[in-house]
mmCIF file of C-alpha atoms in Angstrom:
data_model
loop_
_atom_site.group_PDB
_atom_site.id
_atom_site.type_symbol
_atom_site.label_atom_id
_atom_site.label_comp_id
_atom_site.label_asym_id
_atom_site.label_seq_id
_atom_site.Cartn_x
_atom_site.Cartn_y
_atom_site.Cartn_z
ATOM 1 C CA MET F 1 2.593 -16.581 -4.934
ATOM 2 C CA PRO F 2 4.890 -17.819 -2.142
ATOM 3 C CA SER F 3 3.045 -18.253 1.155
ATOM 4 C CA GLY F 4 5.707 -16.152 2.870
ATOM 5 C CA LEU F 5 4.532 -13.165 0.828
ATOM 6 C CA VAL F 6 1.008 -13.627 2.186
ATOM 7 C CA ALA F 7 2.379 -13.528 5.736
ATOM 8 C CA LEU F 8 4.317 -10.337 4.955
ATOM 9 C CA ALA F 9 1.204 -8.765 3.408
ATOM 10 C CA LEU F 10 -0.789 -9.640 6.548
ATOM 11 C CA GLY F 11 1.875 -7.941 8.656
ATOM 12 C CA GLY F 12 1.670 -4.881 6.398
ATOM 13 C CA PHE F 13 -2.111 -4.894 6.728
ATOM 14 C CA GLY F 14 -1.935 -4.918 10.519
ATOM 15 C CA ILE F 15 0.668 -2.149 10.630
ATOM 16 C CA GLY F 16 -1.362 -0.094 8.167
ATOM 17 C CA LEU F 17 -4.513 -0.522 10.260
ATOM 18 C CA THR F 18 -2.663 0.742 13.321
ATOM 19 C CA GLU F 19 -1.599 3.848 11.436
ATOM 20 C CA PHE F 20 -4.976 4.722 9.925
ATOM 21 C CA LEU F 21 -7.719 3.503 12.286
ATOM 22 C CA ILE F 22 -6.930 6.041 14.996
ATOM 23 C CA ALA F 23 -8.376 8.837 12.823
ATOM 24 C CA GLY F 24 -11.870 7.390 13.257
ATOM 25 C CA LEU F 25 -11.380 6.856 17.002
ATOM 26 C CA LEU F 26 -9.923 10.193 18.142
ATOM 27 C CA PRO F 27 -13.185 11.616 19.567
ATOM 28 C CA GLN F 28 -13.749 8.477 21.657
ATOM 29 C CA VAL F 29 -10.148 8.338 22.863
ATOM 30 C CA ALA F 30 -10.127 12.038 23.759
ATOM 31 C CA SER F 31 -13.360 11.627 25.711
ATOM 32 C CA SER F 32 -12.157 8.449 27.450
ATOM 33 C CA PHE F 33 -8.975 10.079 28.756
ATOM 34 C CA ALA F 34 -10.504 13.562 29.176
ATOM 35 C CA VAL F 35 -7.914 15.229 26.951
ATOM 36 C CA SER F 36 -8.343 17.879 24.274
ATOM 37 C CA GLU F 37 -8.649 17.090 20.575
ATOM 38 C CA ALA F 38 -5.217 18.662 20.048
ATOM 39 C CA ALA F 39 -3.660 16.373 22.660
ATOM 40 C CA ALA F 40 -5.374 13.349 21.124
ATOM 41 C CA GLY F 41 -3.927 14.419 17.775
ATOM 42 C CA TRP F 42 -0.480 13.513 19.090
ATOM 43 C CA LEU F 43 -1.547 9.885 18.782
ATOM 44 C CA ILE F 44 -1.292 10.501 15.016
ATOM 45 C CA SER F 45 1.640 12.922 14.773
ATOM 46 C CA GLY F 46 3.631 11.076 17.454
ATOM 47 C CA TYR F 47 3.165 7.889 15.474
ATOM 48 C CA ALA F 48 4.430 9.520 12.268
ATOM 49 C CA LEU F 49 7.534 10.947 13.955
ATOM 50 C CA SER F 50 8.300 7.580 15.544
ATOM 51 C CA VAL F 51 8.047 5.891 12.132
ATOM 52 C CA ALA F 52 10.710 8.202 10.704
ATOM 53 C CA VAL F 53 13.047 7.663 13.670
ATOM 54 C CA GLY F 54 12.449 3.936 14.060
ATOM 55 C CA ALA F 55 13.011 3.190 10.384
ATOM 56 C CA ILE F 56 16.656 4.260 10.635
ATOM 57 C CA ALA F 57 17.426 3.416 14.261
ATOM 58 C CA LEU F 58 16.071 -0.136 14.376
ATOM 59 C CA THR F 59 17.400 -1.067 10.951
ATOM 60 C CA ALA F 60 20.868 0.152 11.927
ATOM 61 C CA ALA F 61 20.719 -1.633 15.284
ATOM 62 C CA THR F 62 19.786 -4.965 13.680
ATOM 63 C CA ALA F 63 22.147 -4.754 10.688
ATOM 64 C CA ARG F 64 24.034 -7.966 11.534
ATOM 65 C CA LEU F 65 21.022 -10.075 12.523
ATOM 66 C CA PRO F 66 19.192 -12.527 10.199
ATOM 67 C CA ARG F 67 16.423 -10.692 8.410
ATOM 68 C CA LYS F 68 13.708 -13.221 9.185
ATOM 69 C CA ALA F 69 14.531 -13.009 12.897
ATOM 70 C CA VAL F 70 14.442 -9.205 12.700
ATOM 71 C CA LEU F 71 10.995 -9.283 11.057
ATOM 72 C CA VAL F 72 9.680 -11.594 13.766
ATOM 73 C CA GLY F 73 11.064 -9.254 16.419
ATOM 74 C CA LEU F 74 9.555 -6.196 14.728
ATOM 75 C CA VAL F 75 6.093 -7.745 14.557
ATOM 76 C CA ALA F 76 6.426 -8.788 18.215
ATOM 77 C CA LEU F 77 7.172 -5.118 19.029
ATOM 78 C CA PHE F 78 4.087 -4.163 17.018
ATOM 79 C CA VAL F 79 1.946 -6.596 19.060
ATOM 80 C CA VAL F 80 3.297 -5.203 22.349
ATOM 81 C CA GLY F 81 2.581 -1.630 21.267
ATOM 82 C CA ASN F 82 -1.007 -2.335 20.302
ATOM 83 C CA LEU F 83 -1.548 -4.386 23.438
ATOM 84 C CA LEU F 84 -0.373 -1.393 25.476
ATOM 85 C CA SER F 85 -2.863 0.808 23.615
ATOM 86 C CA ALA F 86 -5.698 -1.671 24.166
ATOM 87 C CA VAL F 87 -5.226 -1.830 27.943
ATOM 88 C CA ALA F 88 -3.911 1.721 28.510
ATOM 89 C CA PRO F 89 -5.176 3.093 31.847
ATOM 90 C CA SER F 90 -4.109 6.649 30.956
ATOM 91 C CA TYR F 91 -3.329 8.875 28.000
ATOM 92 C CA PRO F 92 0.494 8.756 28.485
ATOM 93 C CA VAL F 93 0.402 4.934 28.360
ATOM 94 C CA MET F 94 -1.767 5.109 25.242
ATOM 95 C CA LEU F 95 0.747 7.441 23.597
ATOM 96 C CA LEU F 96 3.585 5.135 24.626
ATOM 97 C CA GLY F 97 1.779 2.214 22.982
ATOM 98 C CA ARG F 98 1.423 4.191 19.764
ATOM 99 C CA ILE F 99 5.135 5.085 19.794
ATOM 100 C CA VAL F 100 6.207 1.483 20.433
ATOM 101 C CA ALA F 101 3.982 0.197 17.609
ATOM 102 C CA ALA F 102 5.277 2.903 15.256
ATOM 103 C CA LEU F 103 8.947 2.088 15.830
ATOM 104 C CA CYS F 104 8.592 -1.151 13.849
ATOM 105 C CA HIS F 105 6.756 0.417 10.896
ATOM 106 C CA GLY F 106 9.597 1.699 8.737
ATOM 107 C CA SER F 107 11.979 -1.172 9.417
ATOM 108 C CA PHE F 108 9.285 -3.755 8.715
ATOM 109 C CA PHE F 109 8.553 -2.363 5.262
ATOM 110 C CA GLY F 110 12.229 -1.697 4.532
ATOM 111 C CA ILE F 111 13.563 -5.110 5.564
ATOM 112 C CA GLY F 112 10.343 -6.868 4.511
ATOM 113 C CA SER F 113 10.714 -5.548 0.963
ATOM 114 C CA LEU F 114 14.165 -7.150 0.729
ATOM 115 C CA VAL F 115 12.816 -10.451 2.046
ATOM 116 C CA ALA F 116 9.799 -10.291 -0.296
ATOM 117 C CA ARG F 117 11.915 -9.829 -3.411
ATOM 118 C CA SER F 118 14.154 -12.731 -2.379
ATOM 119 C CA LEU F 119 11.159 -15.091 -2.424
ATOM 120 C CA VAL F 120 10.620 -14.756 -6.194
ATOM 121 C CA THR F 121 12.683 -14.770 -9.360
ATOM 122 C CA PRO F 122 14.491 -11.469 -10.152
ATOM 123 C CA GLU F 123 12.115 -10.491 -12.965
ATOM 124 C CA LYS F 124 9.216 -10.451 -10.469
ATOM 125 C CA LYS F 125 10.878 -8.540 -7.632
ATOM 126 C CA SER F 126 8.799 -5.349 -7.949
ATOM 127 C CA ARG F 127 5.594 -7.402 -8.085
ATOM 128 C CA ALA F 128 6.641 -9.213 -4.913
ATOM 129 C CA VAL F 129 7.148 -5.874 -3.161
ATOM 130 C CA ALA F 130 3.746 -4.760 -4.460
ATOM 131 C CA VAL F 131 2.115 -7.856 -2.935
ATOM 132 C CA MET F 132 3.649 -7.055 0.443
ATOM 133 C CA PHE F 133 2.488 -3.438 0.189
ATOM 134 C CA ALA F 134 -1.002 -4.591 -0.845
ATOM 135 C CA GLY F 135 -1.673 -5.103 2.856
ATOM 136 C CA LEU F 136 -0.804 -1.465 3.541
ATOM 137 C CA THR F 137 -2.959 -0.156 0.695
ATOM 138 C CA LEU F 138 -5.933 -2.271 1.813
ATOM 139 C CA ALA F 139 -5.482 -0.880 5.311
ATOM 140 C CA ASN F 140 -5.619 2.615 3.829
ATOM 141 C CA VAL F 141 -9.027 1.779 2.341
ATOM 142 C CA LEU F 142 -10.395 -0.028 5.398
ATOM 143 C CA GLY F 143 -8.527 1.553 8.313
ATOM 144 C CA VAL F 144 -10.700 4.576 9.128
ATOM 145 C CA PRO F 145 -14.093 2.878 8.509
ATOM 146 C CA PHE F 146 -12.880 -0.238 10.384
ATOM 147 C CA GLY F 147 -11.862 1.815 13.408
ATOM 148 C CA ALA F 148 -15.067 3.843 13.352
ATOM 149 C CA MET F 149 -17.303 0.764 13.003
ATOM 150 C CA VAL F 150 -15.620 -1.324 15.706
ATOM 151 C CA GLY F 151 -15.313 1.677 18.005
ATOM 152 C CA GLU F 152 -18.991 2.530 17.594
ATOM 153 C CA ARG F 153 -20.139 -1.013 18.412
ATOM 154 C CA TRP F 154 -17.656 -2.228 21.016
ATOM 155 C CA GLY F 155 -15.571 0.780 22.014
ATOM 156 C CA TRP F 156 -12.195 2.039 20.841
ATOM 157 C CA ARG F 157 -10.238 -0.533 22.856
ATOM 158 C CA ALA F 158 -11.828 -3.349 20.834
ATOM 159 C CA ALA F 159 -10.254 -1.946 17.667
ATOM 160 C CA PHE F 160 -6.782 -2.220 19.196
ATOM 161 C CA TRP F 161 -7.511 -5.731 20.476
ATOM 162 C CA ALA F 162 -8.466 -6.686 16.899
ATOM 163 C CA VAL F 163 -5.231 -5.250 15.503
ATOM 164 C CA THR F 164 -3.256 -7.036 18.218
ATOM 165 C CA ALA F 165 -4.845 -10.312 17.109
ATOM 166 C CA ILE F 166 -3.915 -9.596 13.475
ATOM 167 C CA GLY F 167 -0.361 -8.943 14.635
ATOM 168 C CA VAL F 168 -0.215 -12.315 16.417
ATOM 169 C CA LEU F 169 -1.413 -14.064 13.234
ATOM 170 C CA ALA F 170 1.190 -12.217 11.145
ATOM 171 C CA LEU F 171 3.885 -13.108 13.673
ATOM 172 C CA ALA F 172 2.997 -16.798 13.471
ATOM 173 C CA GLY F 173 2.758 -16.649 9.670
ATOM 174 C CA ILE F 174 6.163 -15.027 9.199
ATOM 175 C CA ALA F 175 7.792 -17.429 11.648
ATOM 176 C CA ALA F 176 6.284 -20.454 9.896
ATOM 177 C CA LEU F 177 6.137 -19.459 6.226
ATOM 178 C CA VAL F 178 9.098 -17.181 5.494
ATOM 179 C CA PRO F 179 12.121 -19.402 4.756
ATOM 180 C CA ASP F 180 15.164 -19.186 7.007
ATOM 181 C CA GLY F 181 17.854 -17.100 5.326
ATOM 182 C CA ALA F 182 15.356 -15.193 3.148
ATOM 183 C CA GLY F 183 16.914 -11.958 1.905
ATOM 184 C CA GLU F 184 20.403 -13.066 2.893
ATOM 185 C CA THR F 185 21.722 -14.809 -0.223
ATOM 186 C CA ARG F 186 23.315 -13.662 -3.455
ATOM 187 C CA SER F 187 20.961 -13.611 -6.459
ATOM 188 C CA PRO F 188 21.129 -12.587 -10.144
ATOM 189 C CA THR F 189 19.699 -9.237 -11.207
ATOM 190 C CA VAL F 190 17.425 -8.564 -14.175
ATOM 191 C CA THR F 191 20.521 -7.598 -16.179
ATOM 192 C CA GLY F 192 21.911 -11.104 -15.667
ATOM 193 C CA GLN F 193 24.761 -9.793 -13.502
ATOM 194 C CA SER F 194 25.399 -11.210 -10.049
ATOM 195 C CA ALA F 195 24.215 -8.848 -7.329
ATOM 196 C CA PRO F 196 26.353 -8.473 -4.215
ATOM 197 C CA ALA F 197 25.229 -10.216 -1.070
ATOM 198 C CA PRO F 198 23.227 -7.896 1.187
ATOM 199 C CA ALA F 199 25.388 -5.423 3.060
ATOM 200 C CA ASP F 200 26.427 -6.760 6.447
ATOM 201 C CA GLY F 201 27.257 -4.561 9.399
ATOM 202 C CA LEU F 202 26.569 -0.908 10.086
ATOM 203 C CA ARG F 203 29.607 0.401 8.215
ATOM 204 C CA ALA F 204 28.642 -1.559 5.098
ATOM 205 C CA GLN F 205 25.071 -0.305 5.434
ATOM 206 C CA PHE F 206 26.199 3.328 5.455
ATOM 207 C CA ARG F 207 28.591 2.695 2.565
ATOM 208 C CA ALA F 208 25.515 2.199 0.355
ATOM 209 C CA PHE F 209 24.789 5.925 0.687
ATOM 210 C CA ARG F 210 27.860 6.779 -1.353
ATOM 211 C CA SER F 211 25.777 6.144 -4.454
ATOM 212 C CA TRP F 212 24.229 9.192 -6.116
ATOM 213 C CA GLN F 213 21.507 6.914 -7.437
ATOM 214 C CA VAL F 214 20.450 6.079 -3.884
ATOM 215 C CA TRP F 215 20.169 9.770 -2.991
ATOM 216 C CA LEU F 216 18.334 10.651 -6.204
ATOM 217 C CA THR F 217 15.816 7.863 -5.601
ATOM 218 C CA LEU F 218 15.281 8.904 -1.972
ATOM 219 C CA THR F 219 14.761 12.499 -3.116
ATOM 220 C CA ALA F 220 12.240 11.447 -5.761
ATOM 221 C CA THR F 221 10.414 9.355 -3.152
ATOM 222 C CA ALA F 222 10.184 12.244 -0.676
ATOM 223 C CA LEU F 223 8.965 14.665 -3.357
ATOM 224 C CA SER F 224 6.384 12.287 -4.821
ATOM 225 C CA TYR F 225 4.916 11.498 -1.406
ATOM 226 C CA GLY F 226 5.085 15.155 -0.441
ATOM 227 C CA GLY F 227 3.111 16.220 -3.504
ATOM 228 C CA MET F 228 0.456 13.547 -3.139
ATOM 229 C CA PHE F 229 -0.077 13.748 0.621
ATOM 230 C CA GLY F 230 0.246 17.519 0.638
ATOM 231 C CA ALA F 231 -2.853 17.553 -1.549
ATOM 232 C CA PHE F 232 -4.489 14.615 0.244
ATOM 233 C CA SER F 233 -4.163 16.242 3.675
ATOM 234 C CA TYR F 234 -6.710 18.901 2.693
ATOM 235 C CA ILE F 235 -8.783 16.893 0.224
ATOM 236 C CA ALA F 236 -11.854 16.842 2.502
ATOM 237 C CA TYR F 237 -11.986 20.640 2.338
ATOM 238 C CA THR F 238 -11.586 20.509 -1.435
ATOM 239 C CA PHE F 239 -14.538 18.118 -1.696
ATOM 240 C CA THR F 240 -16.873 20.060 0.598
ATOM 241 C CA GLU F 241 -15.862 23.680 -0.006
ATOM 242 C CA VAL F 242 -15.128 23.487 -3.752
ATOM 243 C CA GLY F 243 -16.808 20.337 -5.077
ATOM 244 C CA GLY F 244 -20.086 20.838 -3.221
ATOM 245 C CA PHE F 245 -20.051 17.400 -1.584
ATOM 246 C CA SER F 246 -21.609 16.950 1.844
ATOM 247 C CA PRO F 247 -19.380 15.954 4.792
ATOM 248 C CA THR F 248 -21.006 12.504 4.774
ATOM 249 C CA ASP F 249 -19.778 11.979 1.194
ATOM 250 C CA VAL F 250 -16.132 12.332 2.205
ATOM 251 C CA ALA F 251 -15.893 8.787 3.622
ATOM 252 C CA TRP F 252 -16.816 7.037 0.358
ATOM 253 C CA LEU F 253 -14.734 9.468 -1.684
ATOM 254 C CA LEU F 254 -11.716 8.529 0.429
ATOM 255 C CA MET F 255 -12.494 4.869 -0.236
ATOM 256 C CA VAL F 256 -12.404 5.628 -3.980
ATOM 257 C CA TYR F 257 -8.954 7.102 -3.394
ATOM 258 C CA GLY F 258 -7.971 3.983 -1.445
ATOM 259 C CA VAL F 259 -9.103 1.691 -4.256
ATOM 260 C CA GLY F 260 -6.868 3.731 -6.557
ATOM 261 C CA LEU F 261 -3.952 3.066 -4.197
ATOM 262 C CA VAL F 262 -4.561 -0.693 -4.339
ATOM 263 C CA VAL F 263 -4.802 -0.751 -8.141
ATOM 264 C CA GLY F 264 -1.815 1.564 -8.603
ATOM 265 C CA ASN F 265 0.355 -0.520 -6.295
ATOM 266 C CA LEU F 266 -0.293 -3.745 -8.220
ATOM 267 C CA VAL F 267 -0.110 -2.180 -11.693
ATOM 268 C CA GLY F 268 3.018 -0.230 -10.751
ATOM 269 C CA GLY F 269 4.759 -3.365 -9.506
ATOM 270 C CA ARG F 270 4.136 -5.187 -12.776
ATOM 271 C CA ALA F 271 5.173 -2.177 -14.881
ATOM 272 C CA ALA F 272 8.393 -1.713 -12.877
ATOM 273 C CA ASP F 273 9.413 -5.310 -13.555
ATOM 274 C CA HIS F 274 9.104 -4.590 -17.292
ATOM 275 C CA ASP F 275 10.937 -1.228 -17.512
ATOM 276 C CA ARG F 276 11.419 0.289 -14.079
ATOM 277 C CA ASP F 277 12.779 3.767 -14.763
ATOM 278 C CA ARG F 278 10.337 4.418 -17.593
ATOM 279 C CA ALA F 279 7.444 3.219 -15.403
ATOM 280 C CA LEU F 280 8.560 5.507 -12.564
ATOM 281 C CA VAL F 281 8.842 8.601 -14.749
ATOM 282 C CA LEU F 282 5.435 7.964 -16.299
ATOM 283 C CA ALA F 283 3.786 7.299 -12.916
ATOM 284 C CA LEU F 284 5.170 10.520 -11.442
ATOM 285 C CA LEU F 285 4.244 12.514 -14.537
ATOM 286 C CA GLY F 286 0.735 11.038 -14.398
ATOM 287 C CA LEU F 287 0.425 12.116 -10.756
ATOM 288 C CA ALA F 288 1.597 15.677 -11.496
ATOM 289 C CA VAL F 289 -0.893 16.030 -14.355
ATOM 290 C CA THR F 290 -3.715 14.511 -12.284
ATOM 291 C CA LEU F 291 -3.174 16.940 -9.407
ATOM 292 C CA ALA F 292 -3.054 19.945 -11.736
ATOM 293 C CA VAL F 293 -6.214 18.881 -13.602
ATOM 294 C CA PHE F 294 -7.912 18.136 -10.273
ATOM 295 C CA GLY F 295 -7.244 21.718 -9.223
ATOM 296 C CA LEU F 296 -8.884 22.987 -12.423
ATOM 297 C CA LEU F 297 -11.925 20.666 -12.265
ATOM 298 C CA ALA F 298 -12.468 20.377 -8.494
ATOM 299 C CA ALA F 299 -15.853 22.122 -8.772
ATOM 300 C CA ASN F 300 -17.115 19.324 -11.039
ATOM 301 C CA ALA F 301 -18.424 16.430 -8.904
ATOM 302 C CA THR F 302 -18.030 13.714 -11.560
ATOM 303 C CA ALA F 303 -14.526 14.809 -12.468
ATOM 304 C CA SER F 304 -13.566 14.866 -8.781
ATOM 305 C CA VAL F 305 -14.531 11.214 -8.315
ATOM 306 C CA VAL F 306 -12.488 10.133 -11.350
ATOM 307 C CA LEU F 307 -9.512 12.315 -10.439
ATOM 308 C CA VAL F 308 -9.302 11.230 -6.791
ATOM 309 C CA PHE F 309 -9.146 7.617 -8.032
ATOM 310 C CA LEU F 310 -6.357 8.531 -10.479
ATOM 311 C CA MET F 311 -4.606 10.439 -7.707
ATOM 312 C CA GLY F 312 -4.424 7.226 -5.679
ATOM 313 C CA LEU F 313 -3.498 5.115 -8.702
ATOM 314 C CA PHE F 314 -0.589 7.235 -9.934
ATOM 315 C CA GLY F 315 0.408 8.131 -6.374
ATOM 316 C CA PHE F 316 1.150 4.553 -5.381
ATOM 317 C CA ALA F 317 2.180 3.199 -8.797
ATOM 318 C CA SER F 318 5.733 4.396 -8.143
ATOM 319 C CA VAL F 319 6.131 2.784 -4.705
ATOM 320 C CA PRO F 320 7.243 -0.785 -5.607
ATOM 321 C CA GLY F 321 9.667 0.462 -8.255
ATOM 322 C CA MET F 322 11.184 3.094 -5.952
ATOM 323 C CA ILE F 323 11.862 0.493 -3.272
ATOM 324 C CA THR F 324 13.502 -2.034 -5.602
ATOM 325 C CA ARG F 325 15.471 0.774 -7.259
ATOM 326 C CA VAL F 326 16.943 2.141 -4.050
ATOM 327 C CA THR F 327 17.816 -1.337 -2.753
ATOM 328 C CA ASP F 328 19.375 -2.358 -6.086
ATOM 329 C CA PHE F 329 21.716 0.630 -6.098
ATOM 330 C CA ALA F 330 22.347 0.174 -2.358
ATOM 331 C CA HIS F 331 23.361 -3.446 -3.069
ATOM 332 C CA GLY F 332 20.769 -4.875 -0.711
ATOM 333 C CA ALA F 333 21.446 -2.587 2.260
ATOM 334 C CA ALA F 334 18.409 -2.753 4.527
ATOM 335 C CA LEU F 335 19.201 0.722 5.876
ATOM 336 C CA ALA F 336 18.609 2.212 2.418
ATOM 337 C CA ALA F 337 15.260 0.419 2.131
ATOM 338 C CA SER F 338 14.192 1.764 5.514
ATOM 339 C CA ALA F 339 15.519 5.224 4.609
ATOM 340 C CA ASN F 340 13.070 5.137 1.697
ATOM 341 C CA VAL F 341 10.222 4.802 4.226
ATOM 342 C CA SER F 342 11.653 7.676 6.276
ATOM 343 C CA ALA F 343 11.939 9.780 3.122
ATOM 344 C CA SER F 344 8.268 9.230 2.374
ATOM 345 C CA ASN F 345 7.307 10.392 5.884
ATOM 346 C CA VAL F 346 9.517 13.465 5.602
ATOM 347 C CA GLY F 347 7.828 14.174 2.280
ATOM 348 C CA ASN F 348 4.393 13.790 3.877
ATOM 349 C CA ALA F 349 5.236 16.366 6.534
ATOM 350 C CA LEU F 350 6.757 18.792 4.005
ATOM 351 C CA GLY F 351 3.813 18.515 1.610
ATOM 352 C CA ALA F 352 1.199 19.002 4.335
ATOM 353 C CA TRP F 353 3.089 22.047 5.626
ATOM 354 C CA LEU F 354 3.359 23.680 2.192
ATOM 355 C CA GLY F 355 -0.278 22.916 1.396
ATOM 356 C CA GLY F 356 -1.314 24.518 4.688
ATOM 357 C CA LEU F 357 0.785 27.605 3.918
ATOM 358 C CA ALA F 358 -1.008 27.971 0.572
ATOM 359 C CA ILE F 359 -4.417 27.862 2.252
ATOM 360 C CA THR F 360 -3.298 30.288 4.981
ATOM 361 C CA ALA F 361 -2.113 32.666 2.260
ATOM 362 C CA GLY F 362 -5.704 32.826 1.008
ATOM 363 C CA LEU F 363 -5.162 30.851 -2.205
ATOM 364 C CA GLY F 364 -8.185 28.640 -1.620
ATOM 365 C CA TYR F 365 -8.818 24.942 -1.066
ATOM 366 C CA THR F 366 -7.569 23.952 -4.512
ATOM 367 C CA ALA F 367 -4.160 25.449 -3.761
ATOM 368 C CA PRO F 368 -2.751 22.247 -2.149
ATOM 369 C CA LEU F 369 -3.490 20.428 -5.411
ATOM 370 C CA TYR F 370 -1.440 22.911 -7.413
ATOM 371 C CA VAL F 371 1.324 22.923 -4.786
ATOM 372 C CA GLY F 372 1.330 19.125 -4.892
ATOM 373 C CA ALA F 373 1.529 19.139 -8.686
ATOM 374 C CA GLY F 374 4.559 21.434 -8.530
ATOM 375 C CA ILE F 375 6.328 19.264 -5.958
ATOM 376 C CA VAL F 376 5.697 16.093 -7.966
ATOM 377 C CA LEU F 377 6.897 17.804 -11.143
ATOM 378 C CA ILE F 378 10.257 18.341 -9.418
ATOM 379 C CA SER F 379 10.299 14.624 -8.588
ATOM 380 C CA VAL F 380 9.732 13.864 -12.289
ATOM 381 C CA ILE F 381 12.844 15.902 -13.123
ATOM 382 C CA VAL F 382 14.874 14.177 -10.388
ATOM 383 C CA MET F 383 13.755 10.749 -11.577
ATOM 384 C CA ALA F 384 14.509 11.595 -15.214
ATOM 385 C CA VAL F 385 18.023 12.707 -14.231
ATOM 386 C CA ALA F 386 18.491 9.504 -12.219
ATOM 387 C CA ALA F 387 17.311 7.367 -15.140
ATOM 388 C CA ARG F 388 19.649 9.150 -17.542
ATOM 389 C CA ARG F 389 22.636 8.799 -15.196
ATOM 390 C CA ALA F 390 21.846 5.110 -14.700
ATOM 391 C CA LYS F 391 22.404 4.510 -18.417
ATOM 392 C CA SER F 392 25.953 5.859 -18.313
ATOM 393 C CA PRO F 393 28.758 3.232 -18.304
ATOM 394 C CA ALA F 394 30.097 4.441 -14.948
ATOM 395 C CA GLN F 395 26.706 4.138 -13.254
ATOM 396 C CA HIS F 396 26.080 0.728 -14.795
ATOM 397 C CA ALA F 397 29.421 -0.457 -13.454
ATOM 398 C CA GLU F 398 28.529 0.888 -9.998
ATOM 399 C CA HIS F 399 25.216 -0.958 -10.095
ATOM 400 C CA CYS F 400 26.822 -4.278 -11.011
ATOM 401 C CA MET F 401 29.837 -4.121 -8.644
#
């Protein structure tokens, strides 16, 4: 494994920690700044909105710059944002720190995925992306308990100091270990054809969105995330109100889900390198079935533990393949890779909203699971259509141009 991939994974781990640890610190932060729980909640929702905006805006603004230099700049922005949060004298400054840190999130994973795949041979590109995203999945497992533990012992500011330190290490690692020119050069694809050099300039970046395959992949990404996170947003209620678990059990059940994310990410990366479209369709179908079965068996404690693991596994098994797919058909355009991150965040918001509507309508705490299954089933159809179109001569020619 190239050492540059380790540095990228460390950056992903730090960014993931920033996103997730705040959930375990909200009561302390709200008390420290004497704001309501709803106001403190903007430290989460404001972050998510900034991710969606920053992914497109920063990637577009840096289209002509070397990708390694952009990654270094993004991680530097991440360090500044967390430093602001660590020393914030007031709630507005804290919120500003969260927004600044979030702006780098989407672009880092979008551009970083292109750099990661350039560090390995073409037949291992999805696995390379999976390694980079391993940092994010580990942060999902450790983020909330890490924030809660550090906050309980040393205060919530200590958690942000720790993340700032991780960011500095990632910054140094990327600067030292990622080769100059990574992600910039022409390379052969798995079909043996020569892939175009990465799109240069804003106009070339937007030209990548002429491809129907790019739009189909972005749509499948948004729907798959929407289905999974629509169900995940209310999973604590499903565990306690339907499964009979105590509130103290929720933490370890979420860690089981997180372990599923880690396993699914690595398995999905390997499977995508073997037969990407088939692996994506099967992963999405597995997620749809898992969510539907979870809804039926949520009252069974043993089944719930197994199914929440499978929910994480199938939910993230499609991520590496989706990213390499969208960037392949976008001919290396970083804007398309970052748009994939924005699509996932849009899907998260849509899924959580629909799941909430189902609960409000009185359909019960298993309803988000069924809603999620339906959303993911649509993504299966979209992905199957995309895979079928990709086999046509015209689409193959478009891919290899």
